[in-house]
Each structure stands twice: as C-alpha cells, then as structure tokens.
Amino acid sequence: MTSTGFVSIVGAGPGDPDLLTRKAVRRLRRADLVLYDALVDPRVIAIARRASRFYVGKRAGRHALTQDAIHALLVRAARRGLLVVRLKGGDPFVFGRGGEEALALTAAGIPFEVVPGITSAVAAPARAGIPVTHRGVSSAFLVVSGHDLSAFEAAVNGTQPDAVTLVVLMGMANRARLAASLIERGWPASTPAAVITGAWTPEEHVARCTLVELSLASDGAPDAPGTLVFGEVAALACAAVAATYESRERASAR
Amino acid sequence: MTSTGFVSIVGAGPGDPDLLTRKAVRRLRRADLVLYDALVDPRVIAIARRASRFYVGKRAGRHALTQDAIHALLVRAARRGLLVVRLKGGDPFVFGRGGEEALALTAAGIPFEVVPGITSAVAAPARAGIPVTHRGVSSAFLVVSGHDLSAFEAAVNGTQPDAVTLVVLMGMANRARLAASLIERGWPASTPAAVITGAWTPEEHVARCTLVELSLASDGAPDAPGTLVFGEVAALACAAVAATYESRERASAR
C-alpha cells in the first residue's frame, strides 16, 4: 500500500538560483515530480535532478494545461505517493495562482505546504538600487498587475504618489497606457519611473524615465516580463558600485 | 596595505532559517562582522560562526545606535577590509531602512550589495493560508506601515476593499485604531481580517475576525511584532492540512 504523497508549492524567486531559499533547494533535490511555469529559470529546474519535470505554464493566453488540469495532475500524483514540487516564478501567492492550487489540494485532502519565494515586486527594484519604502519618501507600496487595465485602475484609484510607491508586475505590454492612466488620475507627469527587465538574470536592464516619457513610449511585447516602479523612490541613486562580492573575495584570498 | 572590504545588506526573512536564501547563508558563513537588528532570529545569527556579531537595532523608539552611527560603523569596518553583513529581518528594502544605508555606502564609495529576503508582508499571510492576490478576489495588495496613523491614512486613502488586499506591518500597537480608520474610510465593517504573529517561528498564531471586531478589540503592546491582513482573501481557507513534509518524508524512508 502506498502512503499519500506531498505537494510543495514552491516560489522559485526572480531567477538567480542563489536567491532560492534553503527549503526550496531541499524540496527540489528530493522531488519525484516537478511541474513548473513559464519564467522559472532553467538553472533552478536543473536542481531537481531525480525528478520528472514538466512544463505546465502559459504564455500570452496559450496554456500548456488548463488550471483545472494542473489541479487534477497534482492530486493524482500525490495520491500515487509522489513528492511533488509545484514550482512558480517569484512567490506562489503573488499573482501565481498558488491560492487556487492550495484550495484544490485542501478540497481533495492532499497534504501540502507553501514555500515562499523572493518576489520580483521587491527584488527587481532592489537590484536597480530602488527601495520600495524609504524614510521620508514612501512608507507604503502597492503591488498591482498591469495585465488588465480596468483592474489596474480600480486598484490605483485614489493613490497619492507622495504616499505610495507603485510596483507593477505583468505590465510591460501596457506600460504606456498604464503611465497615461496614472497621469489622468492626477499623478504628476514628472513622477520618476523605472522599467526593470531581467532582474537577477544575466540579461538585466534598467531604464529610468518619468511618467510622461513612459506614456509617450510604445507598449512592450505581449509577453515581455518586467517590473515597473512609479514614485519618488525610482529616482534614488543607491545603486551598488561596480565591484562585486566575488571580486572582493578573490582579492582577499590568502 | 588592506584592500577595501565589502558590505552585504542581507534580508534574514521571517524567522525560519530554512527561509534564508542560499546567498544569505553564504554571506553569513564568510562574514567577519555582522550588525543585526531586532527581530532577527537567533538561529539565523548563529550561522555567522566566524564573525563578530553586534546588535544595533531598536525597540519602541529606544535605539542601540543611531542610524548615523550605524552608517559610520559600516563605512569604518569596510575601510578596514572586513566582509560585513548588515542583517535585517524580512527584506532590507521593506521598512528596513536599507535604502538609507545603501545611500550612505554609495556616498562613501564603499562597495556593497543588497541580498533580498523573504518579506513577512507576503510570507506571514502565506503561512496562515492567505494568498495576498487571488484570481477573482484581489489583483493587488498594498503593504503599509501601521506605526504612524497619519501616514497609514494617506496611504490607504481611496482604496477599495474589493480591489486591494491591505497588508499592515508594524501595526499591532495600533490595530484597533487602524481598523476603525478603515471603517471610517468606507471599508465595510464585515471585511475579513487576520492577525498573524510569530509566523515561521515556533510561536506562530493566527486569529481571524472582521474589521469591526478588530476595531473593538484592544490595541497591542507597543513592540508586538505581527502582520495584519484586511480584505476578502483573509477569509480564504486554503490552510495546509496538519501533515508536514517531514512526517511524509519519514513515512516514506526505505
């Protein structure tokens, strides 16, 4: 008789495998089955050496599997006694549909856990030297999806740029429209903005501009991943100097 | 001649050492000097075996060191050639004053990096089975400090409970007043609320109630750490069942 397996809903963080948690690494190493999404770095997936690994993600509305099919797969694999890792970019509960999967597992009586990951909402700005909160500048930050313009507008309604930093995930495709919408809602055209792509991957890039400049730029490709930051903190220049920890460590090797 | 050292501004996450990133663990193991804040778990500090370790935090307005003194200490230690870890609970750029320290290091020409940590703003709700975003329920979340009531009110101004999940850090001392303030601002009295303390530590506790119930409760102790969640997601019941990964792993040991 097989005992029931276990599902770990694991956040893979922003890309760099060194930003995985120790718990995530351990779960990946022991996994029998890994179901992963788009935007999970291949170096992270490779840690699950002994597991069968399947892509179940979606890009631009095209799904490899429906959400219901993913739920069914998780339940079936756990009932067969497997240690399953459901691997998601960033954190599973930040736009990751992890809540839906947790509810489905709860309903099916499957034991599971959530292993939080580093969310790009905080780590992508950090990589660009931008603190989402900063004493005397911003004591709150709003994380919102830029995928759906009307949901975005409902979420930012009433926000004041001197009180809140705005962090937009999944907003590259609509970035000009999002910026224009904020100006219409009373955000000053001169509000600093940052467009961060590929943070914590070898392709990282940061562009700084203002809200009006972004509103006049073109929208991005439908699938471009990236993080937008709007607010005074986006102008802070606490970028790390060029030296890296690794170069310092080599220099001091005795 | 001594080469310049290096400062790593490191997020310690919510408590559980298994939620440290691999990079954070490596930095701690190699550190010569660790300056840590209140709310960093002793099990995390203990990883820095070869380092001198100093508490520089503050509780209830009483500072072990002023912020300027911390900056001076970081600069002086790096100039002496040390590998310094500046260790903060959660993420360094989420209410951690990491931005101020990064600016001070930039101004002094000290090489440094930021190592993001798992923020309690997401991980504490997750531990309670609460996803801060959830399809069809909430597509945005606002993270705000509850320490200063007027800053809180500026940040939540205009928010709509059907569009935004509200996550309050440092709000235990004012929790009843914060809840009352939301009701005054038009949030329904029946809005679900969760009060999470000690998440990811052996002392974790979750209380679920409504906004009006919380407004009628008493405020917390001045220093009580905890996370408040307001919004429909706080009523979701995707709590993990009692079995743990460890118990499953033991059962399957062959």
Short mmCIF file of C-alpha atoms in Angstrom, two decimals:
data_model
loop_
_atom_site.label_atom_id
_atom_site.label_comp_id
_atom_site.label_asym_id
_atom_site.label_seq_id
_atom_site.Cartn_x
_atom_site.Cartn_y
_atom_site.Cartn_z
CA MET A 1 0.00 0.00 0.00
CA THR A 2 1.29 3.44 -0.97
CA SER A 3 1.17 6.28 1.51
CA THR A 4 -0.12 9.60 0.22
CA GLY A 5 2.50 11.88 -1.26
CA PHE A 6 3.00 15.54 -0.58
CA VAL A 7 2.80 18.71 -2.64
CA SER A 8 5.16 21.62 -2.02
CA ILE A 9 4.03 24.82 -3.73
CA VAL A 10 7.41 26.49 -4.09
CA GLY A 11 8.47 30.01 -5.06
CA ALA A 12 11.49 29.99 -7.37
CA GLY A 13 12.33 33.65 -6.82
CA PRO A 14 13.36 36.09 -9.56
CA GLY A 15 15.88 33.92 -11.45
CA ASP A 16 19.28 33.69 -9.76
CA PRO A 17 19.44 30.21 -8.16
CA ASP A 18 21.31 31.78 -5.22
CA LEU A 19 18.09 33.56 -4.33
CA LEU A 20 16.28 30.27 -3.77
CA THR A 21 15.57 29.55 -0.13
CA ARG A 22 17.31 26.63 1.51
CA LYS A 23 13.93 24.95 1.86
CA ALA A 24 13.19 25.32 -1.86
CA VAL A 25 16.54 23.74 -2.74
CA ARG A 26 15.91 20.81 -0.42
CA ARG A 27 12.43 20.21 -1.82
CA LEU A 28 13.73 20.30 -5.40
CA ARG A 29 16.54 17.84 -4.65
CA ARG A 30 14.11 15.30 -3.13
CA ALA A 31 11.25 15.77 -5.60
CA ASP A 32 9.85 12.92 -7.67
CA LEU A 33 7.87 15.24 -9.92
CA VAL A 34 8.26 18.96 -10.72
CA LEU A 35 5.54 20.92 -12.50
CA TYR A 36 6.93 24.31 -13.49
CA ASP A 37 5.64 27.52 -15.02
CA ALA A 38 6.93 29.95 -17.57
CA LEU A 39 9.61 32.32 -16.25
CA VAL A 40 11.24 29.78 -13.97
CA ASP A 41 14.97 29.88 -14.64
CA PRO A 42 16.36 26.65 -16.21
CA ARG A 43 19.19 26.68 -13.64
CA VAL A 44 16.56 26.35 -10.91
CA ILE A 45 14.70 23.50 -12.60
CA ALA A 46 18.01 21.66 -13.08
CA ILE A 47 18.40 21.33 -9.30
CA ALA A 48 15.62 18.70 -9.32
CA ARG A 49 17.99 16.05 -10.63
CA ARG A 50 15.99 12.96 -9.76
CA ALA A 51 12.55 14.32 -10.70
CA SER A 52 10.41 14.05 -13.79
CA ARG A 53 9.97 17.65 -14.88
CA PHE A 54 7.03 19.03 -16.84
CA TYR A 55 6.24 22.48 -18.14
CA VAL A 56 2.61 23.39 -17.38
CA GLY A 57 2.78 27.16 -17.81
CA LYS A 58 1.15 29.66 -20.05
CA ARG A 59 2.36 32.46 -22.27
CA ALA A 60 0.19 35.09 -23.95
CA GLY A 61 -3.03 33.30 -23.16
CA ARG A 62 -1.85 29.98 -24.59
CA HIS A 63 -1.88 27.39 -21.83
CA ALA A 64 0.14 24.20 -21.84
CA LEU A 65 -2.53 22.89 -19.44
CA THR A 66 -5.70 24.42 -18.02
CA GLN A 67 -5.70 25.33 -14.34
CA ASP A 68 -8.17 22.50 -13.62
CA ALA A 69 -5.90 20.02 -15.39
CA ILE A 70 -2.99 21.19 -13.21
CA HIS A 71 -5.10 20.64 -10.08
CA ALA A 72 -6.05 17.14 -11.25
CA LEU A 73 -2.41 16.32 -12.00
CA LEU A 74 -1.25 17.50 -8.56
CA VAL A 75 -3.91 15.45 -6.79
CA ARG A 76 -3.29 12.33 -8.86
CA ALA A 77 0.48 12.46 -8.40
CA ALA A 78 0.17 12.95 -4.63
CA ARG A 79 -2.29 10.02 -4.39
CA ARG A 80 0.28 7.86 -6.15
CA GLY A 81 2.65 8.67 -3.27
CA LEU A 82 4.94 11.11 -5.07
CA LEU A 83 6.79 14.06 -3.58
CA VAL A 84 5.61 16.82 -5.91
CA VAL A 85 7.05 20.32 -6.30
CA ARG A 86 4.78 22.87 -7.95
CA LEU A 87 7.36 25.45 -8.98
CA LYS A 88 6.43 29.06 -9.71
CA GLY A 89 8.44 32.17 -10.55
CA GLY A 90 8.75 34.67 -7.68
CA ASP A 91 6.36 33.87 -4.83
CA PRO A 92 3.48 31.39 -5.28
CA PHE A 93 0.92 33.72 -3.66
CA VAL A 94 1.85 36.87 -5.61
CA PHE A 95 -0.04 36.55 -8.90
CA GLY A 96 0.97 32.90 -9.01
CA ARG A 97 -2.46 31.25 -8.74
CA GLY A 98 -0.96 29.38 -5.80
CA GLY A 99 -4.10 30.12 -3.80
CA GLU A 100 -6.26 28.26 -6.30
CA GLU A 101 -3.99 25.24 -6.15
CA ALA A 102 -3.89 25.34 -2.36
CA LEU A 103 -7.70 25.39 -2.27
CA ALA A 104 -7.91 22.47 -4.71
CA LEU A 105 -5.47 20.43 -2.61
CA THR A 106 -7.36 21.32 0.58
CA ALA A 107 -10.62 20.17 -1.03
CA ALA A 108 -9.02 16.89 -2.11
CA GLY A 109 -7.48 16.26 1.32
CA ILE A 110 -3.92 16.23 -0.05
CA PRO A 111 -1.21 17.28 2.42
CA PHE A 112 0.71 20.28 1.10
CA GLU A 113 2.80 23.27 2.12
CA VAL A 114 3.65 26.67 0.68
CA VAL A 115 7.33 27.60 0.46
CA PRO A 116 7.52 31.38 -0.09
CA GLY A 117 9.90 32.78 -2.68
CA ILE A 118 11.56 36.13 -3.21
CA THR A 119 9.03 38.21 -5.15
CA SER A 120 10.19 40.35 -8.06
CA ALA A 121 7.91 43.07 -6.72
CA VAL A 122 10.59 43.84 -4.13
CA ALA A 123 13.73 42.17 -5.52
CA ALA A 124 13.66 43.66 -9.03
CA PRO A 125 13.56 47.25 -7.73
CA ALA A 126 16.24 46.33 -5.15
CA ARG A 127 18.53 45.12 -7.93
CA ALA A 128 18.09 48.53 -9.57
CA GLY A 129 19.00 50.24 -6.28
CA ILE A 130 15.40 51.22 -5.59
CA PRO A 131 13.95 50.63 -2.10
CA VAL A 132 10.16 50.28 -2.34
CA THR A 133 9.91 52.08 1.00
CA HIS A 134 12.25 54.86 2.11
CA ARG A 135 12.08 57.02 5.20
CA GLY A 136 10.64 60.45 4.39
CA VAL A 137 9.85 59.41 0.80
CA SER A 138 7.43 56.47 0.86
CA SER A 139 6.02 54.43 3.71
CA ALA A 140 3.83 52.13 1.62
CA PHE A 141 3.92 50.24 -1.67
CA LEU A 142 1.13 48.94 -3.83
CA VAL A 143 1.80 45.85 -5.91
CA VAL A 144 -0.58 45.52 -8.82
CA SER A 145 -0.93 43.54 -12.03
CA GLY A 146 -0.75 45.61 -15.21
CA HIS A 147 -2.31 42.85 -17.29
CA ASP A 148 -5.88 44.10 -17.04
CA LEU A 149 -6.24 47.87 -17.40
CA SER A 150 -9.58 48.15 -15.59
CA ALA A 151 -8.42 46.09 -12.59
CA PHE A 152 -5.30 48.27 -12.52
CA GLU A 153 -7.42 51.42 -12.47
CA ALA A 154 -9.63 50.10 -9.66
CA ALA A 155 -6.54 49.25 -7.60
CA VAL A 156 -4.70 52.56 -8.06
CA ASN A 157 -7.81 54.63 -7.56
CA GLY A 158 -7.19 57.38 -5.01
CA THR A 159 -3.49 56.63 -4.57
CA GLN A 160 -1.23 59.58 -3.93
CA PRO A 161 2.28 59.48 -5.35
CA ASP A 162 3.68 61.19 -2.26
CA ALA A 163 2.27 58.42 -0.04
CA VAL A 164 2.66 55.21 -2.04
CA THR A 165 5.22 53.57 -4.32
CA LEU A 166 3.54 51.75 -7.17
CA VAL A 167 5.06 48.44 -8.33
CA VAL A 168 3.50 46.91 -11.44
CA LEU A 169 4.09 43.29 -12.44
CA MET A 170 2.93 41.94 -15.81
CA GLY A 171 2.65 45.49 -17.08
CA MET A 172 5.22 45.65 -19.87
CA ALA A 173 2.67 45.11 -22.63
CA ASN A 174 0.55 48.02 -21.36
CA ARG A 175 3.26 50.24 -19.92
CA ALA A 176 2.45 53.37 -21.94
CA ARG A 177 -1.28 53.02 -21.24
CA LEU A 178 -0.65 52.43 -17.51
CA ALA A 179 1.51 55.57 -17.30
CA ALA A 180 -1.11 57.62 -19.17
CA SER A 181 -3.80 56.28 -16.84
CA LEU A 182 -1.86 57.41 -13.77
CA ILE A 183 -1.44 60.93 -15.21
CA GLU A 184 -5.20 61.06 -15.89
CA ARG A 185 -5.71 60.08 -12.23
CA GLY A 186 -3.67 63.04 -11.02
CA TRP A 187 -0.17 61.60 -10.70
CA PRO A 188 2.31 64.35 -11.72
CA ALA A 189 3.76 63.87 -15.22
CA SER A 190 7.23 64.31 -13.71
CA THR A 191 6.88 61.35 -11.32
CA PRO A 192 10.03 59.20 -11.58
CA ALA A 193 9.58 55.80 -13.21
CA ALA A 194 11.82 52.78 -13.68
CA VAL A 195 11.44 49.91 -16.12
CA ILE A 196 13.34 46.83 -14.96
CA THR A 197 13.73 43.74 -17.11
CA GLY A 198 15.61 40.52 -16.45
CA ALA A 199 16.49 41.46 -12.86
CA TRP A 200 18.72 38.82 -11.22
CA THR A 201 19.37 37.15 -14.57
CA PRO A 202 22.33 37.68 -16.91
CA GLU A 203 20.11 39.91 -19.11
CA GLU A 204 19.14 42.51 -16.55
CA HIS A 205 18.41 46.04 -17.74
CA VAL A 206 17.11 49.18 -16.00
CA ALA A 207 15.69 52.24 -17.73
CA ARG A 208 14.77 55.34 -15.73
CA CYS A 209 12.39 57.98 -17.02
CA THR A 210 9.32 59.95 -15.96
CA LEU A 211 5.66 59.05 -16.11
CA VAL A 212 5.03 61.30 -19.13
CA GLU A 213 8.03 59.93 -21.01
CA LEU A 214 6.79 56.38 -20.46
CA SER A 215 3.26 57.34 -21.51
CA LEU A 216 4.68 58.55 -24.83
CA ALA A 217 6.81 55.43 -25.38
CA SER A 218 5.46 52.36 -27.09
CA ASP A 219 3.90 49.46 -25.22
CA GLY A 220 6.02 46.34 -24.86
CA ALA A 221 5.72 42.94 -26.46
CA PRO A 222 2.70 40.93 -25.24
CA ASP A 223 4.84 38.58 -23.18
CA ALA A 224 7.75 40.74 -22.08
CA PRO A 225 8.44 40.09 -18.39
CA GLY A 226 9.47 43.06 -16.33
CA THR A 227 8.74 45.27 -13.35
CA LEU A 228 7.60 48.88 -13.41
CA VAL A 229 8.17 51.23 -10.47
CA PHE A 230 6.41 54.58 -10.16
CA GLY A 231 7.16 57.07 -7.40
CA GLU A 232 9.89 59.23 -5.90
CA VAL A 233 11.93 56.19 -4.82
CA ALA A 234 12.51 55.38 -8.51
CA ALA A 235 14.86 58.40 -8.62
CA LEU A 236 17.01 57.29 -5.68
CA ALA A 237 20.57 56.59 -6.69
CA CYS A 238 21.59 53.94 -4.23
CA ALA A 239 22.85 51.64 -6.94
CA ALA A 240 25.68 49.38 -5.88
CA VAL A 241 29.10 50.37 -7.15
CA ALA A 242 30.65 48.14 -9.78
CA ALA A 243 32.70 45.89 -7.50
CA THR A 244 31.05 42.61 -6.61
CA TYR A 245 31.33 40.42 -3.56
CA GLU A 246 33.00 37.76 -5.68
CA SER A 247 35.73 40.15 -6.89
CA ARG A 248 36.36 41.26 -3.31
CA GLU A 249 36.50 37.66 -2.12
CA ARG A 250 39.07 36.72 -4.78
CA ALA A 251 41.21 39.77 -3.93
CA SER A 252 41.32 38.77 -0.26
CA ALA A 253 42.03 35.08 -0.82
CA ARG A 254 45.06 34.27 1.29
CA MET B 1 48.04 47.57 2.54
CA THR B 2 44.47 46.45 3.18
CA SER B 3 42.02 46.23 0.31
CA THR B 4 38.60 47.71 0.91
CA GLY B 5 36.07 45.35 2.40
CA PHE B 6 32.52 44.78 1.29
CA VAL B 7 29.10 45.31 2.83
CA SER B 8 26.24 42.90 2.14
CA ILE B 9 22.86 44.29 3.20
CA VAL B 10 21.06 40.99 3.79
CA GLY B 11 17.43 40.13 4.38
CA ALA B 12 17.02 37.46 7.07
CA GLY B 13 13.44 36.58 6.11
CA PRO B 14 10.63 35.97 8.60
CA GLY B 15 12.43 33.73 11.11
CA ASP B 16 12.80 30.12 9.97
CA PRO B 17 16.48 29.71 8.94
CA ASP B 18 15.29 27.44 6.10
CA LEU B 19 13.73 30.53 4.52
CA LEU B 20 17.12 32.22 4.18
CA THR B 21 18.36 32.39 0.62
CA ARG B 22 21.44 30.42 -0.32
CA LYS B 23 23.24 33.70 -0.90
CA ALA B 24 22.38 34.96 2.58
CA VAL B 25 23.71 31.76 4.14
CA ARG B 26 26.97 32.03 2.19
CA ARG B 27 27.44 35.68 3.17
CA LEU B 28 26.84 34.88 6.85
CA ARG B 29 29.29 31.98 6.85
CA ARG B 30 32.08 34.13 5.40
CA ALA B 31 31.34 37.34 7.34
CA ASP B 32 33.93 39.00 9.58
CA LEU B 33 31.36 41.29 11.17
CA VAL B 34 27.57 41.05 11.48
CA LEU B 35 25.45 44.02 12.57
CA TYR B 36 21.93 42.81 13.25
CA ASP B 37 18.58 44.32 14.08
CA ALA B 38 15.77 43.44 16.42
CA LEU B 39 13.52 40.62 15.16
CA VAL B 40 16.31 38.66 13.54
CA ASP B 41 16.02 35.06 14.71
CA PRO B 42 18.95 33.88 16.90
CA ARG B 43 19.21 30.70 14.78
CA VAL B 44 19.99 32.92 11.77
CA ILE B 45 22.63 34.98 13.58
CA ALA B 46 24.28 31.77 14.77
CA ILE B 47 25.13 30.84 11.17
CA ALA B 48 27.81 33.57 11.17
CA ARG B 49 30.18 31.38 13.17
CA ARG B 50 33.43 33.22 12.48
CA ALA B 51 32.02 36.77 12.73
CA SER B 52 31.94 39.32 15.49
CA ARG B 53 28.24 39.94 16.00
CA PHE B 54 26.67 43.15 17.30
CA TYR B 55 23.09 44.14 17.96
CA VAL B 56 22.41 47.63 16.57
CA GLY B 57 18.61 47.56 16.47
CA LYS B 58 15.87 49.50 18.09
CA ARG B 59 12.74 48.64 20.02
CA ALA B 60 9.97 51.05 20.98
CA GLY B 61 11.95 54.12 20.00
CA ARG B 62 15.00 53.13 22.05
CA HIS B 63 17.95 52.76 19.71
CA ALA B 64 21.05 50.73 20.48
CA LEU B 65 22.76 53.02 17.94
CA THR B 66 21.54 55.98 15.90
CA GLN B 67 21.15 55.44 12.16
CA ASP B 68 24.12 57.76 11.52
CA ALA B 69 26.25 55.76 13.92
CA ILE B 70 25.34 52.57 12.04
CA HIS B 71 26.37 54.20 8.75
CA ALA B 72 29.70 55.28 10.26
CA LEU B 73 30.30 51.79 11.62
CA LEU B 74 29.59 50.14 8.25
CA VAL B 75 31.95 52.53 6.43
CA ARG B 76 34.72 52.18 9.00
CA ALA B 77 34.54 48.38 9.04
CA ALA B 78 34.59 48.16 5.24
CA ARG B 79 37.58 50.52 5.08
CA ARG B 80 39.41 48.22 7.47
CA GLY B 81 38.95 45.48 4.87
CA LEU B 82 36.21 43.48 6.60
CA LEU B 83 33.44 41.46 4.98
CA VAL B 84 30.43 42.98 6.70
CA VAL B 85 26.89 41.62 6.79
CA ARG B 86 24.19 44.12 7.70
CA LEU B 87 21.41 41.73 8.72
CA LYS B 88 17.77 42.79 8.79
CA GLY B 89 14.52 40.95 9.45
CA GLY B 90 12.45 40.26 6.33
CA ASP B 91 13.68 42.21 3.31
CA PRO B 92 16.16 45.10 3.70
CA PHE B 93 14.16 47.43 1.42
CA VAL B 94 10.74 46.81 3.02
CA PHE B 95 10.66 49.16 6.02
CA GLY B 96 14.24 48.13 6.77
CA ARG B 97 15.99 51.48 6.27
CA GLY B 98 18.21 49.55 3.86
CA GLY B 99 17.85 52.39 1.36
CA GLU B 100 19.40 54.86 3.78
CA GLU B 101 22.33 52.57 4.40
CA ALA B 102 22.78 51.94 0.67
CA LEU B 103 22.84 55.70 0.05
CA ALA B 104 25.39 56.23 2.83
CA LEU B 105 27.63 53.49 1.41
CA THR B 106 27.27 54.91 -2.11
CA ALA B 107 28.26 58.36 -0.83
CA ALA B 108 31.32 56.91 0.93
CA GLY B 109 32.36 54.88 -2.13
CA ILE B 110 32.10 51.57 -0.28
CA PRO B 111 31.32 48.54 -2.47
CA PHE B 112 28.14 46.85 -1.35
CA GLU B 113 25.26 44.66 -2.48
CA VAL B 114 21.68 44.05 -1.44
CA VAL B 115 20.60 40.45 -0.84
CA PRO B 116 16.79 40.37 -0.81
CA GLY B 117 14.97 38.39 1.86
CA ILE B 118 11.53 36.85 2.14
CA THR B 119 9.29 39.65 3.38
CA SER B 120 6.72 38.95 6.09
CA ALA B 121 4.28 41.03 4.08
CA VAL B 122 3.81 38.02 1.80
CA ALA B 123 5.17 35.10 3.84
CA ALA B 124 3.20 35.69 7.06
CA PRO B 125 -0.16 35.63 5.25
CA ALA B 126 1.03 32.59 3.23
CA ARG B 127 1.77 30.73 6.45
CA ALA B 128 -1.81 31.39 7.51
CA GLY B 129 -3.09 30.05 4.17
CA ILE B 130 -3.85 33.53 2.85
CA PRO B 131 -2.73 34.46 -0.68
CA VAL B 132 -2.31 38.25 -0.94
CA THR B 133 -3.61 38.03 -4.51
CA HIS B 134 -6.27 35.57 -5.66
CA ARG B 135 -7.98 35.32 -9.03
CA GLY B 136 -11.44 36.88 -8.91
CA VAL B 137 -10.89 38.19 -5.36
CA SER B 138 -7.90 40.54 -5.32
CA SER B 139 -5.44 41.52 -8.04
CA ALA B 140 -3.40 43.96 -5.95
CA PHE B 141 -2.01 44.33 -2.45
CA LEU B 142 -0.93 47.39 -0.54
CA VAL B 143 1.83 46.99 2.04
CA VAL B 144 1.82 49.76 4.60
CA SER B 145 3.33 50.55 7.97
CA GLY B 146 0.85 50.85 10.82
CA HIS B 147 3.33 52.65 13.03
CA ASP B 148 2.22 56.18 12.08
CA LEU B 149 -1.55 56.62 11.86
CA SER B 150 -1.46 59.68 9.58
CA ALA B 151 0.96 58.07 7.10
CA PHE B 152 -1.28 55.00 7.16
CA GLU B 153 -4.33 57.11 6.37
CA ALA B 154 -2.56 58.87 3.48
CA ALA B 155 -1.53 55.53 2.02
CA VAL B 156 -4.92 53.81 2.25
CA ASN B 157 -6.81 56.83 1.03
CA GLY B 158 -9.19 55.88 -1.77
CA THR B 159 -8.50 52.16 -1.57
CA GLN B 160 -11.39 49.84 -2.29
CA PRO B 161 -11.60 46.57 -0.38
CA ASP B 162 -12.90 44.77 -3.47
CA ALA B 163 -9.81 45.80 -5.45
CA VAL B 164 -6.92 45.68 -2.98
CA THR B 165 -5.69 43.44 -0.15
CA LEU B 166 -4.23 45.51 2.66
CA VAL B 167 -1.17 44.14 4.49
CA VAL B 168 -0.04 46.10 7.53
CA LEU B 169 3.37 45.64 9.11
CA MET B 170 4.28 47.26 12.44
CA GLY B 171 0.61 47.76 13.14
CA MET B 172 -0.03 45.61 16.21
CA ALA B 173 0.20 48.51 18.64
CA ASN B 174 -2.44 50.47 16.68
CA ARG B 175 -4.52 47.60 15.35
CA ALA B 176 -7.89 48.71 16.74
CA ARG B 177 -7.33 52.30 15.60
CA LEU B 178 -6.24 51.14 12.11
CA ALA B 179 -9.37 49.01 11.75
CA ALA B 180 -11.57 51.89 12.91
CA SER B 181 -9.86 54.21 10.45
CA LEU B 182 -10.61 51.85 7.56
CA ILE B 183 -14.28 51.68 8.53
CA GLU B 184 -14.40 55.49 8.65
CA ARG B 185 -12.94 55.48 5.12
CA GLY B 186 -15.73 53.32 3.79
CA TRP B 187 -14.38 49.80 4.20
CA PRO B 188 -17.30 47.51 5.16
CA ALA B 189 -17.36 46.56 8.85
CA SER B 190 -17.70 42.92 7.78
CA THR B 191 -14.41 42.90 5.82
CA PRO B 192 -12.41 39.80 6.83
CA ALA B 193 -9.28 40.44 8.85
CA ALA B 194 -6.41 38.26 10.05
CA VAL B 195 -3.90 38.96 12.81
CA ILE B 196 -0.76 36.87 12.38
CA THR B 197 2.00 36.76 14.98
CA GLY B 198 5.22 34.77 15.04
CA ALA B 199 4.77 33.40 11.52
CA TRP B 200 7.54 30.92 10.61
CA THR B 201 8.70 30.75 14.20
CA PRO B 202 7.77 28.18 16.84
CA GLU B 203 5.33 30.70 18.37
CA GLU B 204 3.12 31.31 15.35
CA HIS B 205 -0.50 32.23 15.90
CA VAL B 206 -3.33 33.30 13.59
CA ALA B 207 -6.57 34.99 14.64
CA ARG B 208 -9.32 35.64 12.11
CA CYS B 209 -12.05 38.22 12.66
CA THR B 210 -13.75 41.13 10.92
CA LEU B 211 -12.78 44.76 10.67
CA VAL B 212 -15.39 45.84 13.21
CA GLU B 213 -14.40 43.13 15.68
CA LEU B 214 -10.78 44.24 15.47
CA SER B 215 -11.78 47.90 15.88
CA LEU B 216 -13.47 46.96 19.16
CA ALA B 217 -10.53 44.92 20.45
CA SER B 218 -7.69 46.47 22.35
CA ASP B 219 -4.51 47.73 20.72
CA GLY B 220 -1.44 45.55 21.11
CA ALA B 221 1.71 46.03 23.12
CA PRO B 222 3.96 48.82 21.78
CA ASP B 223 6.51 46.40 20.40
CA ALA B 224 4.45 43.37 19.43
CA PRO B 225 5.57 42.15 16.01
CA GLY B 226 2.89 40.85 13.71
CA THR B 227 1.16 41.17 10.38
CA LEU B 228 -2.40 42.34 9.76
CA VAL B 229 -4.32 41.39 6.62
CA PHE B 230 -7.55 43.12 5.59
CA GLY B 231 -9.65 42.01 2.65
CA GLU B 232 -11.64 39.12 1.24
CA VAL B 233 -8.56 36.91 0.90
CA ALA B 234 -8.29 36.85 4.71
CA ALA B 235 -11.36 34.57 4.71
CA LEU B 236 -9.90 32.01 2.28
CA ALA B 237 -9.45 28.63 3.88
CA CYS B 238 -6.53 27.23 1.99
CA ALA B 239 -4.67 26.35 5.13
CA ALA B 240 -2.37 23.39 4.82
CA VAL B 241 -3.62 20.19 6.44
CA ALA B 242 -1.82 19.03 9.53
CA ALA B 243 0.65 16.62 7.91
CA THR B 244 4.08 18.09 7.28
CA TYR B 245 6.66 17.37 4.64
CA GLU B 246 8.95 15.99 7.32
CA SER B 247 6.36 13.48 8.55
CA ARG B 248 5.73 12.35 4.96
CA GLU B 249 9.44 12.03 4.34
CA ARG B 250 9.94 9.86 7.43
CA ALA B 251 7.00 7.62 6.44
CA SER B 252 8.50 7.00 3.02
CA ALA B 253 12.05 6.33 4.19
CA ARG B 254 13.05 2.99 2.69
#
